[in-house]
Amino acid sequence: MYAIWKLCWSNLKNKKVQNSFMAIIIMLSALLLSTAILVINNTNRVYENMHAKVHGAHQILRLENGIHDPNQVHQWWAGQQGVTASEMMRYRYLSSMSHAGAEIPNVDLFMMDTPKGPFPVDKLLFVQGGETQAPKPGTAWIPTSLAYSNDIQVGDPIEFKTDKETFRLQVAAVVVDISYCSPFATSGRIWMNGQDYNTHMASLQGSDMYMTGLRFDDYSQNRAYWESFEKFLGTPYLESVKDFESISSYYMIANQVISFIMVFLAVVMISVALYTLGFTISDAILSSYKTIGIIKSVGLSSRKVVAAYVTQYTLLAFVSVIPGILLSYVFSNNIVSSSMAYLNTGTADMNVQFSAIAIWVGAAVVAVIFLSALLFSYKARGIEPAQAIRYGMSEKDSSKQSGRGSTWKKKLLKLGSLPTEMIIGLRGVTKNIRGSALIILITALSTSVLVFGFLFVYSISSIHGTIAKWGYDSADLSVRIDNPAKLTYEQLHEEVLSDQRVKNYSRYGDANAVLPIDKDLAAEMEQDTMGILLTVAEGNYDEIGYENVKGRNPLNGQEISIGVNIARSLNIDVGDPLDIYIEGEKHTLTVTGIYQAIANMSYTGRITADVVRKVNPDYGAVMNTTFINLQDGVSIDQFVSELHHKYGSSIWTASQATLVDEVFSQAVTILILPMSVMALLFIVITFVIIYSICRINMKKESRTYGIYKSIGMTSRQIRMAVTAGILVVSAIGALVGVPLGLIGLPPLLNFILADYGIVEVPLILNGGGIAAMIPLSIVAACLGSWFASRSVQTTSPRILTVE
């Protein structure tokens, strides 16, 4: 055992730089893998702990169309054992909120008549402001999602605009409202005092809507309750239901994307580390061939020689994995804190907690290194002492090497027109095929990761260019009538929509619908109906930019386009009939298209206004949003400014870019840090591995470089020659990596986001940015080579030749 340890320690001591860099590779692999595991586990933990703490709703029922009696619905659910139901809370919709004189774009507000606390379901956690049973008159509670993103503090006044008036409330508290404060969501609940609700909301046109939250002791049994509930109703439930999967999806999506990419990159990095390990051990055995032969000739067994190498790299892995796992705590804590910021109440619940899985990840990395070292070092068992002492290698390899001279002369004659440094560099590259292949692999992977990372982040930050492919419209601006008493749609049509600068327009609304599920699928899906949100158009979907991944948009009252998750769940394709209940009335529509949408996880549909008018002839009166495209060359900002100046508070307008930035700006913030760090890690890995390869090659070719130096070549010329060879090889790898990053890696995103409603992630190619990524791995490779060749500069030709 002492002999094994002595050999192990000698290898660690004599190759400090090489071993240090191998340790860095192992550490970074463990860092990425452990971070991904911690992010996934802690995202779920933070959300689930918070959901349990506030008795979060598993389902939220919204009764908006008067189809079912709210009191009857509430009494039934409140009487069920194993189910906790909140009060049946009344509310109205508003879509206008201002703070500090500026209107907040793209918000859908549930103006709630706050029941007296404590809430049995969806308990509110007060982050700012004092906790009371209900807001005082003239005040309101707002969710963290609205407060943080718009810098609203307790005591600030906020304004709301109805079709009759503009009224002001003061923010009394900022609360965590777990069902309505997720990232990327545009809706939120504003909790009002009952007196204020009666004054400002109850007097509006239309009737109150109602909402109740349901929490199940065992959520997996919810289907049995729903079967009993619909038997009680005598009909399917035909109003809106927001289920747990939909409530939680936006909390999870960003971290799921980041974690999946991290796991993939960690696996790639570990694979590269293993390949590098095999290369390093093989080279170590070859460079110590004679020494191993001598050791074996004096009685040390092959098993103990192999054990020395295995012990060396297992020990190295063990020492490296520990800081990788510790650093992953800091990295994952930052990611989780950023993505779950809207749930942060300042308690320790948000901090990342270590789990046994992270320790097992470290153990797995050590085990893989151990097995790989055992496999690669097994070559030492075949060393024959006599051949090793005589040739410094096996007799077979010696014969091969002695026969290479004439071949290299012929090859070098073909390169005679190149500069001397380039010939020397290329000779070194082609002589060391395994090392060159590894350099190509590393630079290809590094470039592909850099290109893919840039492509992804740039596409999200420039999402307004592909917003139609995410399920939204791509109109130039949105116009909403806020005061029909002062401005009717007919006036808007005559004075604005008929303007010569307007290219086309369409009026939009929405409606809730229910899809019945046939018996065979119902048993598999554990539900008999599926509630969806419909976009309703009075106009042409295509003109406003709505796209489909298959088929086309609906054109008449007999057609519908559906989201990809509806099509997948119900096994429906273009051309199939679809039974659907809209406002309680059954329709059979033909599916003309299937589209992807991030909103509502693609459990949505598109119909024309003709469908709803069959049930509700007056539906047009509630279609108060119009999407407008302007003629080419017309300034959108100037057009919006004119509308504000002419119509004042009667109208609300916003450009498409403003609305998109409001929703997706947080996605960019969450993604930039981890993607940037991962890109930096791969650049570091490229430098480290290529430094290690070149360092090994410099040792092997020391005699050759000594000869070059003795015949007049300067140290700088030799270093330039080595770097020139690496430049060529790394450039080849980078060129291979570009298509891999553009074509090979994006399908991973499609796989991750498919459950969230995106099956073909819309990516924007930016030639300049992609071109800027290519040199990074090449520069890292050249720097690794340049630094590795420093030994030539400080060593005399005589010593090099002797070595």
CSV table of C-alpha atoms in Angstrom, one decimal, residues 61-63 67-80 85-86 88 210-212 214 226 229 232-233 237-239:
chain,number,residue,atom,x,y,z
A,61,LEU,CA,-63.7,28.5,-9.9
A,62,ARG,CA,-64.8,31.7,-11.7
A,63,LEU,CA,-68.5,32.1,-12.4
A,67,ILE,CA,-74.8,29.8,-16.0
A,68,HIS,CA,-74.7,28.4,-12.5
A,69,ASP,CA,-76.0,29.7,-9.2
A,70,PRO,CA,-72.9,30.9,-7.2
A,71,ASN,CA,-74.5,30.2,-3.9
A,72,GLN,CA,-75.5,26.7,-4.9
A,73,VAL,CA,-72.0,26.0,-6.2
A,74,HIS,CA,-70.4,27.3,-3.0
A,75,GLN,CA,-72.7,25.5,-0.7
A,76,TRP,CA,-72.0,22.1,-2.4
A,77,TRP,CA,-68.2,22.5,-2.3
A,78,ALA,CA,-68.2,23.9,1.3
A,79,GLY,CA,-70.2,20.8,2.4
A,80,GLN,CA,-67.6,18.3,1.1
A,85,ALA,CA,-63.6,26.2,0.0
A,86,SER,CA,-63.0,29.9,0.3
A,88,MET,CA,-67.7,33.0,-2.8
A,210,TYR,CA,-67.8,35.4,-8.5
A,211,MET,CA,-64.7,33.4,-7.5
A,212,THR,CA,-64.0,30.7,-5.0
A,214,LEU,CA,-60.8,25.0,-3.6
A,226,TRP,CA,-66.1,16.6,-9.8
A,229,PHE,CA,-70.5,17.8,-8.3
A,232,PHE,CA,-75.5,17.4,-8.4
A,233,LEU,CA,-75.7,20.2,-11.1
A,237,TYR,CA,-69.8,22.6,-15.1
A,238,LEU,CA,-69.8,25.2,-17.9
A,239,GLU,CA,-67.9,28.0,-16.3
